[in-house]
Amino acid sequence: MAVTRDEFRALMNTMYNYDIGVDWNNLVLPPVISTGLLGEVQANINAIGNLQEKIKEMERMIEEYQVARQHQIMYLNELNRIRDQENGEKQEGQQNPEYMDRD
């Protein structure tokens, strides 16, 4: 015995508390029935989007840190050069280990 449209519609109303509509050529299923995991899928999409934004922010911070670190090294090297010139401690081709860059 086949299920009639009214019986199937009543079953859907009872099981899911959702009316699938009267146009059986164009049934309207609720999103939870369609995917089964709509809330979880949306949460994952949001988490992935937030993760990508965080990765971009971290990449930007790393680039800024590297530039800042290079500026610090150049500044320290210049200070060491000036100090050595003033004190006359550094000879040509010889480095003072106390003031060497330790990167």
CSV table of C-alpha atoms in Angstrom, one decimal:
chain,number,residue,atom,x,y,z
A,1,MET,CA,0.0,0.0,0.0
A,2,ALA,CA,1.4,3.3,-1.0
A,3,VAL,CA,1.6,6.3,1.3
A,4,THR,CA,-0.6,9.2,0.2
A,5,ARG,CA,0.6,12.7,0.1
A,6,ASP,CA,-1.5,13.7,3.1
A,7,GLU,CA,-0.2,10.8,5.1
A,8,PHE,CA,3.4,11.7,4.2
A,9,ARG,CA,2.8,15.4,5.0
A,10,ALA,CA,1.2,14.5,8.3
A,11,LEU,CA,4.3,12.3,9.1
A,12,MET,CA,6.7,15.1,8.3
A,13,ASN,CA,4.6,17.5,10.5
A,14,THR,CA,4.7,15.0,13.3
A,15,MET,CA,8.4,14.0,13.1
A,16,TYR,CA,9.9,17.4,12.4
A,17,ASN,CA,7.2,19.9,13.2
A,18,TYR,CA,7.7,21.3,9.7
A,19,ASP,CA,5.3,21.5,6.8
A,20,ILE,CA,7.0,20.5,3.6
A,21,GLY,CA,4.4,22.2,1.5
A,22,VAL,CA,1.7,21.2,-0.9
A,23,ASP,CA,3.6,21.4,-4.2
A,24,TRP,CA,5.2,18.0,-4.4
A,25,ASN,CA,7.1,18.9,-7.5
A,26,ASN,CA,9.0,21.5,-5.5
A,27,LEU,CA,9.3,20.3,-1.9
A,28,VAL,CA,10.6,22.7,0.6
A,29,LEU,CA,12.8,20.9,3.1
A,30,PRO,CA,14.0,22.6,6.2
A,31,PRO,CA,17.8,23.2,6.3
A,32,VAL,CA,18.4,20.9,9.2
A,33,ILE,CA,16.8,18.0,7.3
A,34,SER,CA,18.7,18.9,4.1
A,35,THR,CA,22.1,18.9,5.7
A,36,GLY,CA,21.6,17.3,9.0
A,37,LEU,CA,24.4,19.5,10.4
A,38,LEU,CA,23.5,23.0,9.4
A,39,GLY,CA,24.5,24.5,12.8
A,40,GLU,CA,27.8,22.6,12.9
A,41,VAL,CA,28.6,23.4,9.3
A,42,GLN,CA,28.0,27.1,9.9
A,43,ALA,CA,30.2,27.0,13.0
A,44,ASN,CA,33.0,25.4,11.1
A,45,ILE,CA,32.7,27.9,8.3
A,46,ASN,CA,32.9,30.8,10.8
A,47,ALA,CA,35.9,29.1,12.6
A,48,ILE,CA,37.8,28.7,9.3
A,49,GLY,CA,37.1,32.3,8.3
A,50,ASN,CA,38.3,33.5,11.7
A,51,LEU,CA,41.4,31.2,11.5
A,52,GLN,CA,42.3,32.7,8.1
A,53,GLU,CA,42.1,36.2,9.5
A,54,LYS,CA,44.3,35.2,12.4
A,55,ILE,CA,46.8,33.7,10.1
A,56,LYS,CA,47.0,36.8,8.1
A,57,GLU,CA,47.4,38.9,11.2
A,58,MET,CA,50.2,36.6,12.4
A,59,GLU,CA,52.0,36.9,9.1
A,60,ARG,CA,51.7,40.6,9.2
A,61,MET,CA,53.2,40.6,12.8
A,62,ILE,CA,56.0,38.4,11.7
A,63,GLU,CA,56.9,40.7,8.8
A,64,GLU,CA,56.8,43.7,11.1
A,65,TYR,CA,59.0,41.9,13.6
A,66,GLN,CA,61.5,41.0,11.0
A,67,VAL,CA,61.8,44.5,9.8
A,68,ALA,CA,62.0,45.9,13.3
A,69,ARG,CA,64.7,43.3,14.1
A,70,GLN,CA,66.7,44.3,11.1
A,71,HIS,CA,66.5,47.9,12.1
A,72,GLN,CA,67.6,47.0,15.6
A,73,ILE,CA,70.6,45.1,14.3
A,74,MET,CA,71.6,47.9,12.0
A,75,TYR,CA,71.2,50.4,14.8
A,76,LEU,CA,73.4,48.3,17.2
A,77,ASN,CA,76.0,47.7,14.5
A,78,GLU,CA,76.2,51.5,13.9
A,79,LEU,CA,76.5,52.1,17.7
A,80,ASN,CA,79.2,49.5,17.9
A,81,ARG,CA,81.1,51.1,15.0
A,82,ILE,CA,80.9,54.6,16.5
A,83,ARG,CA,81.9,53.2,19.9
A,84,ASP,CA,84.9,51.4,18.5
A,85,GLN,CA,85.9,54.5,16.5
A,86,GLU,CA,85.8,56.6,19.6
A,87,ASN,CA,87.7,54.2,21.8
A,88,GLY,CA,90.1,53.1,19.1
A,89,GLU,CA,89.7,49.5,20.3
A,90,LYS,CA,88.8,47.9,17.0
A,91,GLN,CA,91.5,47.2,14.4
A,92,GLU,CA,90.8,46.6,10.7
A,93,GLY,CA,89.4,43.1,10.2
A,94,GLN,CA,89.1,42.3,13.9
A,95,GLN,CA,85.8,42.1,15.7
A,96,ASN,CA,85.2,42.8,19.3
A,97,PRO,CA,83.4,39.7,20.6
A,98,GLU,CA,81.7,41.6,23.4
A,99,TYR,CA,79.7,43.7,20.9
A,100,MET,CA,79.2,41.2,18.1
A,101,ASP,CA,75.8,40.6,16.7
A,102,ARG,CA,74.5,37.3,18.2
A,103,ASP,CA,71.7,36.5,15.8
